[in-house]
Structures are given as structure tokens and as C-alpha cells.
Coordinates of C-alpha atoms and ligand atoms in Angstrom, one line a residue:
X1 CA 83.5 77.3 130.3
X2 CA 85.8 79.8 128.3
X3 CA 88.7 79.4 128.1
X4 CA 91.9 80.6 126.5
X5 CA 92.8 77.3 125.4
X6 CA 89.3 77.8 123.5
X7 CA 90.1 80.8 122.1
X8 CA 93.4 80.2 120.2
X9 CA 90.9 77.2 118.5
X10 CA 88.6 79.6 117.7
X11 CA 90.8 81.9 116.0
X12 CA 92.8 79.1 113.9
X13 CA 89.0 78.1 113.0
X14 CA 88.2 82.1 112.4
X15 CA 85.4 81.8 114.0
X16 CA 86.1 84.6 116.9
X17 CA 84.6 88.4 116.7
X18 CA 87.5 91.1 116.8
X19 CA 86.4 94.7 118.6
X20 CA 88.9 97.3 117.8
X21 CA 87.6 100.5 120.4
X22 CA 89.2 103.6 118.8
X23 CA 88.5 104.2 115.1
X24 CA 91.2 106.9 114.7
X25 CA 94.1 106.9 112.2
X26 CA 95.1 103.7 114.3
X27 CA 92.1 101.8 115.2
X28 CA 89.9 102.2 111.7
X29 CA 92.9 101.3 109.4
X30 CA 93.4 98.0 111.1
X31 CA 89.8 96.7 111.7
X32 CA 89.5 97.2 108.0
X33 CA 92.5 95.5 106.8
X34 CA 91.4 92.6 109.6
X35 CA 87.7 92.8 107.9
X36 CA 89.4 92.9 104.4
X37 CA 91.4 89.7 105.6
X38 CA 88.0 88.0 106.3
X39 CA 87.7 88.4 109.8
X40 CA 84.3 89.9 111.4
X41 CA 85.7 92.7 112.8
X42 CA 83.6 95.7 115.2
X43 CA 84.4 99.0 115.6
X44 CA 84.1 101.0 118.4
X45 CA 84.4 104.7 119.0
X46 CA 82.7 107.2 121.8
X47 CA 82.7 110.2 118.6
X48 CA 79.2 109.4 117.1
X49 CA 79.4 111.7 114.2
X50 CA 82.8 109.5 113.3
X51 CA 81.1 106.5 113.6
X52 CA 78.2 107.9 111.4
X53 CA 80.4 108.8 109.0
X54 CA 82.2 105.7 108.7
X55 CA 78.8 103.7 109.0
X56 CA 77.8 105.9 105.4
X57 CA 81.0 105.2 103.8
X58 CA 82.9 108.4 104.4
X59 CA 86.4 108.5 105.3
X60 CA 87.1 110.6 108.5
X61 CA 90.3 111.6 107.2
X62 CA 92.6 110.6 104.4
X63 CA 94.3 107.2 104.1
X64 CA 95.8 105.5 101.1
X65 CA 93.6 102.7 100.0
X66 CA 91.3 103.1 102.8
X67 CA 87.9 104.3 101.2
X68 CA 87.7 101.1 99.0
X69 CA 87.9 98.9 102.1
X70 CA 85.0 101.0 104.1
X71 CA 81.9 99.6 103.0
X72 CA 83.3 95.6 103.9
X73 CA 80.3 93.3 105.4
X74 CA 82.8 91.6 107.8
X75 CA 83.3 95.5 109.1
X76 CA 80.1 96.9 111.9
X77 CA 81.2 100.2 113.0
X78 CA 79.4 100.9 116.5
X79 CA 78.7 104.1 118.7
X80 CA 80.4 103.0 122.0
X81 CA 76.5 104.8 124.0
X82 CA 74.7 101.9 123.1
X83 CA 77.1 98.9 122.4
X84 CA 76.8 96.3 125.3
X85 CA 75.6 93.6 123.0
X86 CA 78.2 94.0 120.3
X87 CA 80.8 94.4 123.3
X88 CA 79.7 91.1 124.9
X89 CA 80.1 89.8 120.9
X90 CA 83.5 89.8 120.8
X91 CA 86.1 87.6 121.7
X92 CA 89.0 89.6 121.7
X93 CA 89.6 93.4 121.9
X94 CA 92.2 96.1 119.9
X95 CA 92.7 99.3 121.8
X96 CA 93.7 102.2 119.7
X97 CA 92.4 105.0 121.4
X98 CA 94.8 108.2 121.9
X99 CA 97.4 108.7 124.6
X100 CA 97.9 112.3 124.3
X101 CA 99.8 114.7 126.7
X102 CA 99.0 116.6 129.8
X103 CA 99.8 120.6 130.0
X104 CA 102.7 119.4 132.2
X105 CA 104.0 116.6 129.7
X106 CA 102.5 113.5 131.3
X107 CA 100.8 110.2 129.3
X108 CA 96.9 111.4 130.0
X109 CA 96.0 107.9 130.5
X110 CA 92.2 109.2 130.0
X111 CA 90.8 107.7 126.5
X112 CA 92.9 104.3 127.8
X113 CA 91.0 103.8 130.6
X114 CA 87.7 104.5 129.8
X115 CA 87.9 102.3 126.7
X116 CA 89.0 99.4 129.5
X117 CA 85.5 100.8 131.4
X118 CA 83.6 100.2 128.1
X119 CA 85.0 96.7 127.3
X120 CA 84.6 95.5 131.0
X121 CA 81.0 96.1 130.7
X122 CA 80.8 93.0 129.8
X123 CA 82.5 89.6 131.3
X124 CA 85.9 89.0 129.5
X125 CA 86.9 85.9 130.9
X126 CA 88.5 83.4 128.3
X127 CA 88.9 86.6 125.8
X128 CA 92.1 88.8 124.9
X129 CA 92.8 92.8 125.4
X130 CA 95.3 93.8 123.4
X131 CA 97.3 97.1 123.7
X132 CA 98.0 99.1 120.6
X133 CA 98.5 102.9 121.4
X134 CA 102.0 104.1 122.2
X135 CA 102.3 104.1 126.2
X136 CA 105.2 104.5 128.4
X137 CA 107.1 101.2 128.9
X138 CA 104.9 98.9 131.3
X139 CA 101.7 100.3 130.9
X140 CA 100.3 96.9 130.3
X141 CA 101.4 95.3 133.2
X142 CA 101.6 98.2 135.7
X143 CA 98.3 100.1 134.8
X144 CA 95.9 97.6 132.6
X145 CA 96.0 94.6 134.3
X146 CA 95.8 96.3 137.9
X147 CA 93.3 98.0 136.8
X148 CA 91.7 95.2 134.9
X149 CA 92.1 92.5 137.6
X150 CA 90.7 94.7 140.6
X151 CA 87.4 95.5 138.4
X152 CA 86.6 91.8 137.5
X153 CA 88.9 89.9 140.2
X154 CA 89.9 87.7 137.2
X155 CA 93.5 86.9 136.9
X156 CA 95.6 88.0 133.6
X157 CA 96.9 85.3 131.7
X158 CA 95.0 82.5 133.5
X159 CA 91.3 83.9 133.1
X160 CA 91.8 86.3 130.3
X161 CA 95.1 87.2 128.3
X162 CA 96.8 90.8 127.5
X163 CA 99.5 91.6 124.8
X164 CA 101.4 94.9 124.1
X165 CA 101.5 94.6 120.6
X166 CA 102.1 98.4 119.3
X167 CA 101.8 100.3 115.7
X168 CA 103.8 101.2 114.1
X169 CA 102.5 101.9 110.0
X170 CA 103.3 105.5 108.6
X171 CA 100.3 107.4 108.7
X172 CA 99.0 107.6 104.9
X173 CA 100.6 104.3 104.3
X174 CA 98.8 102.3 107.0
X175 CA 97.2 99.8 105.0
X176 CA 100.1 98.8 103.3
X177 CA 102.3 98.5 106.1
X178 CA 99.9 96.9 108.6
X179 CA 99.8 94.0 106.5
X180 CA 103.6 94.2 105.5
X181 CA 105.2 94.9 108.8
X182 CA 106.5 92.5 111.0
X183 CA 104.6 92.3 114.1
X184 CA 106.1 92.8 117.9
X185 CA 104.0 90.7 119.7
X186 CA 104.7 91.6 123.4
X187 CA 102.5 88.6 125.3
X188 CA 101.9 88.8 129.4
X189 CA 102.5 85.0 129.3
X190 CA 102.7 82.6 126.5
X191 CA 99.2 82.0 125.9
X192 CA 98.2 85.3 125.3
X193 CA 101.5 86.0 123.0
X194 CA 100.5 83.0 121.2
X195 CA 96.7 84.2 120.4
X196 CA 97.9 87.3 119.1
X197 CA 100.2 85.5 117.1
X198 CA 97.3 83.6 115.4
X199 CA 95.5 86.5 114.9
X200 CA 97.6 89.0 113.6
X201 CA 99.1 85.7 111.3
X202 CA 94.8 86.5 109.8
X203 CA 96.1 89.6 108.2
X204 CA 99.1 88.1 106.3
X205 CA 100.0 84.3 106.6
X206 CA 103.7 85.4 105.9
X207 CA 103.9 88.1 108.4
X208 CA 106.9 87.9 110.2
X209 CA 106.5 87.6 114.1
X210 CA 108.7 89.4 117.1
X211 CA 107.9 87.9 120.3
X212 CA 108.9 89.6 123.2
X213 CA 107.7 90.6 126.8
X214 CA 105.1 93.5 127.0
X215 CA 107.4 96.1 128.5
X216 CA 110.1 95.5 125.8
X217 CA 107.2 95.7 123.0
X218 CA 106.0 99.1 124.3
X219 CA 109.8 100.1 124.4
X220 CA 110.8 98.6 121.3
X221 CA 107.9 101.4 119.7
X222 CA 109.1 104.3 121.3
X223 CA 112.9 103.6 120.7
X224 CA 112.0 103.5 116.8
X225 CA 110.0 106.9 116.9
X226 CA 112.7 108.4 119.2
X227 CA 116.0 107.4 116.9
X228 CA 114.2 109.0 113.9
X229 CA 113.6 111.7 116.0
X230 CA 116.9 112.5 117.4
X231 CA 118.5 112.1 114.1
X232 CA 116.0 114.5 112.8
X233 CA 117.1 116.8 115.5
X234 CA 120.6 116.4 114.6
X235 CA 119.8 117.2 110.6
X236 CA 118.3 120.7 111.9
X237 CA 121.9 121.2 114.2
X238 CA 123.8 121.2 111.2
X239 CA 121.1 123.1 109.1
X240 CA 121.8 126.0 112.2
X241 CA 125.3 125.7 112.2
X242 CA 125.4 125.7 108.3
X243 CA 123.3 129.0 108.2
X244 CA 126.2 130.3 111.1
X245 CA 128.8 129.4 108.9
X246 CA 127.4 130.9 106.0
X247 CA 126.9 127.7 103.8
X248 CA 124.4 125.6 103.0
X249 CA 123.2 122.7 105.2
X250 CA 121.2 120.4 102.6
X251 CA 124.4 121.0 100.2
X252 CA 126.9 119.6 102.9
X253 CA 124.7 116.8 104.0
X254 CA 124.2 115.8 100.2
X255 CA 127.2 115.9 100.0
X256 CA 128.6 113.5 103.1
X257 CA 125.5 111.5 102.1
X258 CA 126.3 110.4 98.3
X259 CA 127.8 107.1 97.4
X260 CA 129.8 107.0 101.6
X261 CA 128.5 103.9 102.9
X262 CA 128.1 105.0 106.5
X263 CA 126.2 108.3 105.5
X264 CA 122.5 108.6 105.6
X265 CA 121.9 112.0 107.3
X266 CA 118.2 112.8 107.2
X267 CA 117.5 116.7 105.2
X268 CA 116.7 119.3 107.6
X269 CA 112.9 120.9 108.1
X270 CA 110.0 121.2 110.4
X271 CA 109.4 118.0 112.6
X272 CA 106.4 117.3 114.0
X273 CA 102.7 115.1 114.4
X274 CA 101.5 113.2 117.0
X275 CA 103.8 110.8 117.7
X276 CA 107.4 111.9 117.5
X277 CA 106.3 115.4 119.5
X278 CA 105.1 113.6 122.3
X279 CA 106.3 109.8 122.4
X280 CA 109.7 111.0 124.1
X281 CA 108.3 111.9 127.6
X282 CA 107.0 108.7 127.5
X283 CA 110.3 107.8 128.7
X284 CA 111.3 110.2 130.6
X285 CA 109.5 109.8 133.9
X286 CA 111.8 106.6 134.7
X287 CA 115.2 107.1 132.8
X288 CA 118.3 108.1 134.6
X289 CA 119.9 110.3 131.4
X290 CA 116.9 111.3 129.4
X291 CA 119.3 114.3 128.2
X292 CA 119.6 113.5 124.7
X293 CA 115.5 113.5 123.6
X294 CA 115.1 116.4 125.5
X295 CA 117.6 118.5 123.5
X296 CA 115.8 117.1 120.4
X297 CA 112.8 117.9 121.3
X298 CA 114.0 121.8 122.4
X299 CA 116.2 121.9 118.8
X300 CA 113.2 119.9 116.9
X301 CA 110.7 122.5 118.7
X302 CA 112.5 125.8 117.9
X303 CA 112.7 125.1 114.4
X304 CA 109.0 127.4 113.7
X305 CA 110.3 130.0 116.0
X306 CA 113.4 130.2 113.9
X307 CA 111.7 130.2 110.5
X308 CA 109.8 133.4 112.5
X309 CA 113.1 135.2 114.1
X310 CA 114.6 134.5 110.9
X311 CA 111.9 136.1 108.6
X312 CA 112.0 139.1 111.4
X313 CA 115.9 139.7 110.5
X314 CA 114.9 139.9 106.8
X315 CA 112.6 142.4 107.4
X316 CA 114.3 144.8 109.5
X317 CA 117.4 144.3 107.0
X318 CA 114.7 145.4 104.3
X319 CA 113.7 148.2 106.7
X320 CA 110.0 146.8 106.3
X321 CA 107.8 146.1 109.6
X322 CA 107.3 142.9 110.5
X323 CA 103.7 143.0 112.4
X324 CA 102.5 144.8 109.0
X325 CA 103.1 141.3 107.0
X326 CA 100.6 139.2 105.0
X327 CA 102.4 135.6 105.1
X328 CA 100.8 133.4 102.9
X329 CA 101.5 129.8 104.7
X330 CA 101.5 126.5 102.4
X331 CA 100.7 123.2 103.9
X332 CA 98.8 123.1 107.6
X333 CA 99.5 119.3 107.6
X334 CA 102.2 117.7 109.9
X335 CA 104.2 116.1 106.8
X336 CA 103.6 115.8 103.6
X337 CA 100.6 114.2 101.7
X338 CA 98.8 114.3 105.1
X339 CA 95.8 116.0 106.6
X340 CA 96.9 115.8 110.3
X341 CA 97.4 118.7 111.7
X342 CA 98.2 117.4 115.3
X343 CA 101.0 119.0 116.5
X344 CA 101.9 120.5 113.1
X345 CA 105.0 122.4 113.0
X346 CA 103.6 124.6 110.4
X347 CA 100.6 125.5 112.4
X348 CA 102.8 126.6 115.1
X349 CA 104.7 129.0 113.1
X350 CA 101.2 130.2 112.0
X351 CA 100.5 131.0 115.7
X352 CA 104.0 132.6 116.4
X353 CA 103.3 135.1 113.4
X354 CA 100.1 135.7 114.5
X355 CA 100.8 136.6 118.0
X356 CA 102.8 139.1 116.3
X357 CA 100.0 140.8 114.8
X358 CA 101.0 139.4 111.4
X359 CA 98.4 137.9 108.8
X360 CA 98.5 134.5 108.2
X361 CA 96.4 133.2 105.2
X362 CA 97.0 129.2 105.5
X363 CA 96.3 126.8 102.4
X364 CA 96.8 123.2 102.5
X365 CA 95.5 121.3 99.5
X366 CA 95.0 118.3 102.0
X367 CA 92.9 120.2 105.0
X368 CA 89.6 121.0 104.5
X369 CA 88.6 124.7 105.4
X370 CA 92.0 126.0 104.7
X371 CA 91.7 128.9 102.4
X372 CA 92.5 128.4 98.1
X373 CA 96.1 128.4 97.2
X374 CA 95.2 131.7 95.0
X375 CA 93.9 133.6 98.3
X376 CA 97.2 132.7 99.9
X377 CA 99.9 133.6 97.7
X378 CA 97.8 137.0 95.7
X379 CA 99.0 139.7 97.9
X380 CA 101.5 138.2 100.3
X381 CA 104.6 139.4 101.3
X382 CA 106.0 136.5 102.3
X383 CA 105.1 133.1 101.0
X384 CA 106.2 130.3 103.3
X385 CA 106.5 127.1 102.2
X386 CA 106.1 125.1 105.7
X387 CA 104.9 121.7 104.7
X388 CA 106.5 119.2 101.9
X389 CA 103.3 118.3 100.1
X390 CA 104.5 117.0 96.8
X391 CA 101.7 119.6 95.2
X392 CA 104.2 122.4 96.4
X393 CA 107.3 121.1 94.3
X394 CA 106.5 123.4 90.9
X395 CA 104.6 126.5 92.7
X396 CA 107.1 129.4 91.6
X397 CA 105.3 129.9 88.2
X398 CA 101.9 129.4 89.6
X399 CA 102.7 132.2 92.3
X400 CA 104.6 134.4 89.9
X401 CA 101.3 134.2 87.5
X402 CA 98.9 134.9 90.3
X403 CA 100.5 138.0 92.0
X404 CA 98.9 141.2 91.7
X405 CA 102.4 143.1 93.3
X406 CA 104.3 141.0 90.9
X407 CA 107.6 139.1 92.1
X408 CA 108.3 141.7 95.3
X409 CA 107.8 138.8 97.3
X410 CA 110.1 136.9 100.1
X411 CA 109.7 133.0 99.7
X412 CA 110.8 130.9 102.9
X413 CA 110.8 127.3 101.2
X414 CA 112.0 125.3 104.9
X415 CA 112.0 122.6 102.8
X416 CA 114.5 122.7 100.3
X417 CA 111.9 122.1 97.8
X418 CA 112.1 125.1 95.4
X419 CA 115.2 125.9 93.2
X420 CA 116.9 128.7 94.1
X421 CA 117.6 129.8 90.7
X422 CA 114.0 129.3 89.4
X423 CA 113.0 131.7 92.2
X424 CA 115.5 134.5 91.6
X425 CA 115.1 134.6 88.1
X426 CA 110.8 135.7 88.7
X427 CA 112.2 138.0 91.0
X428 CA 111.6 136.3 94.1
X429 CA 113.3 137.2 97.4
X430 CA 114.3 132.9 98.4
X431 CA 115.0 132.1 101.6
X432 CA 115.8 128.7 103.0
X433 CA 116.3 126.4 106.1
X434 CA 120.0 125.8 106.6
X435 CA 121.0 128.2 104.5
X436 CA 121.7 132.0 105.0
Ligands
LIG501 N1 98.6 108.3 114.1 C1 99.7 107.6 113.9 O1 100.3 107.6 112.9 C2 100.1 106.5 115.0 C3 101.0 105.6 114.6 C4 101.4 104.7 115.6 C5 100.9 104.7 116.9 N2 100.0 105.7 117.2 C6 99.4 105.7 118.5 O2 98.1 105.0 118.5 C7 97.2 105.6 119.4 C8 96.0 106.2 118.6 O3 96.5 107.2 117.8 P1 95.5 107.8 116.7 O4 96.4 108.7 115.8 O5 94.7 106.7 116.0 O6 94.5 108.7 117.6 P2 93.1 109.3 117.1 O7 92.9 110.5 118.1 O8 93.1 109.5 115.7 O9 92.1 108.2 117.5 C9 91.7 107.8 118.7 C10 90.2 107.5 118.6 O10 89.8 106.9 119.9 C11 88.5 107.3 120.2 N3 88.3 107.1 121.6 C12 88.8 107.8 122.6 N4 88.4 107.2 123.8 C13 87.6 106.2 123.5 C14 86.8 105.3 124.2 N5 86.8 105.3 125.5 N6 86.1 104.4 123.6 C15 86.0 104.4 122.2 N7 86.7 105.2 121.4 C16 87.5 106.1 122.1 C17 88.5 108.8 119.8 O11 87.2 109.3 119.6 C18 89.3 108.7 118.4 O12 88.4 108.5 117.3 C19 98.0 106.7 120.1 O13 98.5 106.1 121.3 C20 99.1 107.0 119.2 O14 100.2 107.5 119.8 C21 99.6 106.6 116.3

């Protein structure tokens, strides 16, 4: 009979198949460090041409140190169509799919569920569902195990154990930190907290161990994402109110920040991606005084449409027309060094512009199908610099030699990347965040 007694044996002993269902920027990094660890690890996903890519070796999008690991034999990536057998293989099961947001700003539990339909096809008693994707605090034991418990009419954490155990690795550094990181391990009961411990223990025999409830591991996720968030917010409050006072934000918070022990005031810019836009209102829906990520999220948001009403000021003080621009945009990406354009900040001033009539020629030397760096910056009259990619730190000659109007051109670095002086002495019109 299986039991979960059984199981924590059979993961001391590695001798247990892992399914991780979701082979996104989440789920794909992690089966392969667990694969590269030496444990026989299959992924799922419902995307076939993903899966197809991974299957041949291809990275579906950029990860530091993660192409080496794709071709592992302890790794089986699988189409979730035609999988029952390779479900029914393993013994416990990762979920990583996506929890984006609704139009109305709601977890859309869709991808979560569904993966839950996929892994009950087959029976799951004496085996282990972990939770991995960022959910509102007690998702586990409010929504998954209902849901879980009325499909099979087994009972969690006596028939088959659950764990909130959530991600948190920096997206082009996951492989690193997945092994690195210390792991919160959020068990429904002891049993199942202490199989995850063994397992994730596979990836690094040093890795250090949190063990809390469920609800407190989904929370402990979104109170990281949400403090860096807020304090980013902050940064681009005193970036505004530099610009109203006529000095220059990134000066002043250099300034409070170097050698005072109880500085640390993140630089201003755009603030975006998948998880810090939406994790926020994972709180929301049950917090008394959700006031405060709210007005980060409006002063985090408004930061493109700034850039925009900002660039509109300089061109009616230049007596120029601003829905006659060509606005060469550098970077698409949600931060630098990335290819994610989820949520991207810089994509949204894109949109602004262009509801405005104005031309928008986007290069990002990280997104495929964005135009060359040459057709961006030729003609423009505005070059903005909207994403740090470290590629964009010595641009000023590069633009100055490719521009067929010369140096009549405004650059909006939101940034701080570019030196001021470097700019003005080719000519160029700077502009910054924070600074006026
Ligand atoms: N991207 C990050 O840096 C990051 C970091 C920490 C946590 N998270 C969280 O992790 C979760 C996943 O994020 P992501 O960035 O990997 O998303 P993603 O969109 O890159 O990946 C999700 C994958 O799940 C697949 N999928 C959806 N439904 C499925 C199903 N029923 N069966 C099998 N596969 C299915 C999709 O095809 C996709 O490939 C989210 O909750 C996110 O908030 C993301």
C-alpha cells in the first residue's frame, strides 16, 4: 500500500520520479537543477511547441547557465495531451504554472487548476503536490486541497501530502539561487513538510531549511516581493519631488546613501515584470489597510506615463509637435539583462506614445524580433533609454556616429545610466528621471 511513510524512504534512497507541470521561467529552471542534482525529474507543460523546443535542446527563453543543463538524461520533458503514463510515473509533483491577473485584478486561478486536473488523472495516494507559483495567502489549504479532496475523496496529509513551498530565484539568476537559497518549506502537516524537506535537501545537502505553515509560506513570498516594491515606489516619490524641486533625485539619494549606516534607498526608474506588478493584489482581497501597495502600485505604474507627459512638456517648450515624433525605444525587457517582456514598463510607454500617434521603433538586444539598435536610434527624435541592459551603458558615441540629423536629438536616459556631460558635449538634448 502507498504510503507517505514510503515515500520520504524513497526519496532518502532517490529512488522517487519528480513531475514539475509548468516549464516556464519557474518550472523548467528547477526540474533541471533537480535533474542536474541526479534526480529523474519530468516535465510537464500544455504548450507543445515549448516542450518541443526543450525536448531538441533549445532554450525557450534566456536563463543564465540553463542551456548547458538542457540536454540532462535524468530530465524527460512531456507534452501534458498525451502524458497519463509519465503522470502515473511520478511520485511527487512541482506546480509552476502561471497565476496571472484577471481584467478586474483577481488571482485567475485558471493554469492552477487545470494543472491539479492533469495530475489527478492519475491516483495520487501516498504521493506529494507541492505548490510553487505565487498565490494569495491560503491558496493551499483553502482552494487545492478542497478541490483536491472532493475529486479523489482522499484526505490531505493522511493519504497524500501538500506543501506551499514558493520561488523565489531572480529571474536570469535562477539556477544559481535555486540551489543557494534557503528554502521556505510551508508543510500542511509534518509529514508532508518533512518530504519536501528531503527533497529539496537533493538540490543542495547544505541548503538551509524554513519550516513554516502553508499560509505563512505563501505570505512570507509575497511580503518579500511587496517590500522591494514599496521601497521602489518610494525611490520614484523622491525622484518626482526632486524633479519639483528642481534638483536631482539619484544625486540626493547617493548622497543620503554613502557610508550612513541606515541608508540603502533603492535608484529611481521604471518598475515592472510579472511578479511585483501583480503579486500585491494578491493580498488585497482579505487585508483591512491594504493602502500602502496600492499607492505603490499607482506611483510604480505612472512612472511610463510620466516619462510620456514629461517628453510632451519638452516638446511644446521646443515648439515641436509631439504626435509628429520618431522615439527610438531601447530595451522592451522588464529589467535588465532579461528577455521578459511581461508587464514591461518600457513596453507600456511604447503603447502611451503610440496611442499618440507617435512612432515607436523598439530595439532590445535581448528580445527577438525587436528591430537593430541602428534602425532605432538613425532618425529619431527622441531616443529613450527605458530599460537598464548593461549593453546600453556606453551608447552616446554609437548613436552620435550613426545619426544621419546629427546630435539634434532629445535622450530620455530613465535610468541614470548615461552621463550627462558625455551627452551634452555630442550635442545631445539629456533628459533624465528625477531630475528636471
Ligand atoms: N518569473 C519569475 O521570476 C517568478 C519568480 C518567482 C515566482 N514566480 C511565480 O511562479 C509562477 C510561474 O511563473 P512563470 O514566470 O514560470 O510563468 P510562465 O508563464 O513562464 O510559465 C508557466 C508555464 O505553465 C504552463 N502551463 C499552464 N497551465 C498548465 C497546465 N495545466 N499544465 C501544464 N503546464 C501548464 C504554461 O504553458 C507555461 O509554460 C507564477 O505564479 C509566478 O508568479 C515567478
Amino acid at each position: 500500500m502507498n504510503s507517505l511513510k514510503e515515500l520520504i524512504t524513497k526519496v532518502k534512497k532517490n529512488d522517487f520520479t519528480l513531475g514539475v507541470v509548468g516549464m516556464g521561467r519557474v518550472g523548467l529552471p528547477l526540474a533541471l537543477v533537480f535533474a542536474n542534482a541526479g534526480v529523474k525529474v519530468i516535465g510537464f507543460d500544455q504548450n507543445k511547441n515549448c516542450v518541443n523546443k526543450i525536448k531538441h535542446s533549445i532554450a525557450p527563453f534566456s536563463e543564465a547557465g540553463m542551456e548547458e543543463l538542457l540536454g540532462s538524461k535524468n530530465f524527460e520533458p512531456v507534452f501534458c495531451g498525451n502524458s497519463l503514463a509519465k503522470i502515473k510515473a511520478c511520485d511527487i509533483y512541482i506546480v509552476c504554472v502561471g497565476t496571472p491577473l484577471t481584467a478586474s485584478y483577481h488571482i485567475d486561478y485558471g493554469q492552477l487548476f487545470s494543472a491539479l486536473d492533469i495530475i489527478l488523472q492519475s491516483p495520487l495516494k501516498g504521493k506529494l503536490v507541492i505548490l510553487r507559483s505565487t498565490v494569495p495567502p491560503g491558496t493551499l489549504e483553502e482552494r487545492v486541497l478542497p478541490f483536491i479532496e472532493a475529486k479523489t475523496g482522499l484526505k490531505a496529509g493522511v493519504d497524500f501530502g501538500a506543501a506551499s513551498c514558493p520561488e523565489r530565484m531572480l529571474e536570469g539568476h535562477a539556477i544559481e539561487e535555486i540551489v543557494k537559497l534557503p528554502e521556505i518549506i510551508g508543510g500542511f502537516n509534518a509529514i508532508s513538510g518533512d518530504i519536501a524537506v528531503e527533497l529539496f535537501k537533493k538540490i543542495n545537502h547544505g541548503k538551509k531549511i524554513l519550516r513554516t505553515t502553508s499560509k505563512s509560506a505563501e505570505l512570507s513570498k509575497l511580503y518579500a516581493n511587496m517590500y522591494r516594491y514599496v521601497n521602489f515606489a518610494l525611490a520614484n516619490e523622491f525622484a518626482l519631488l526632486a524633479e519639483d524641486f528642481g534638483q536631482d533625485g539619484t544625486e540626493i539619494i547617493n548622497i543620503v546613501n554613502y557610508e550612513y549606516p541606515r541608508g540603502g534607498i533603492p535608484r529611481p526608474g521604471l518598475v515592472g515584470g510579472p511578479c511585483l506588478t501583480k503579486d500585491g493584489y494578491f493580498l488585497l482581497s482579505n487585508t483591512a489597510f491594504p493602502d500602502l501597495i496600492l499607492l505603490a502600485s499607482r506611483l510604480n505604474e505612472f512612472m511610463p506615463q510620466h516619462v510620456v507627459n514629461r517628453l510632451r512638456l519638452k516638446m511644446a517648450e521646443k515648439g515641436k509637435v509631439f504626435h509628429a515624433l520618431k522615439v527610438g525605444l531601447l530595451g522592451t525587457a522588464f529589467k535588465g539583462g532579461s528577455d521578459d517582456e511581461r508587464y514591461s514598463p518600457s513596453v507600456k510607454i511604447a503603447e502611451l506614445l503610440e496611442s499618440e500617434n507617435v512612432v515607436v521603433v523598439r530595439h532590445d538586444p535581448h528580445v527577438k524580433g525587436t528591430e537593430s539598435f541602428q534602425k532605432a536610434v538613425k532618425d529619431a527624435d527622441v531616443v529613450i533609454v527605458a530599460t537598464n541592459h548593461p549593453e546600453f551603458a556606453d551608447i552616446l558615441p554609437r548613436i552620435h556616429k550613426l545619426r544621419k540629423k546629427g546630435s539634434n536629438c532629445i535622450i530620455f536616459d530613465c535610468w541614470d545610466m548615461l552621463d550627462k556631460k558625455t551627452a551634452e558635449k555630442y550635442g545631445f538634448d539629456y533628459m533624465k528621471l528625477g531630475s528636471k
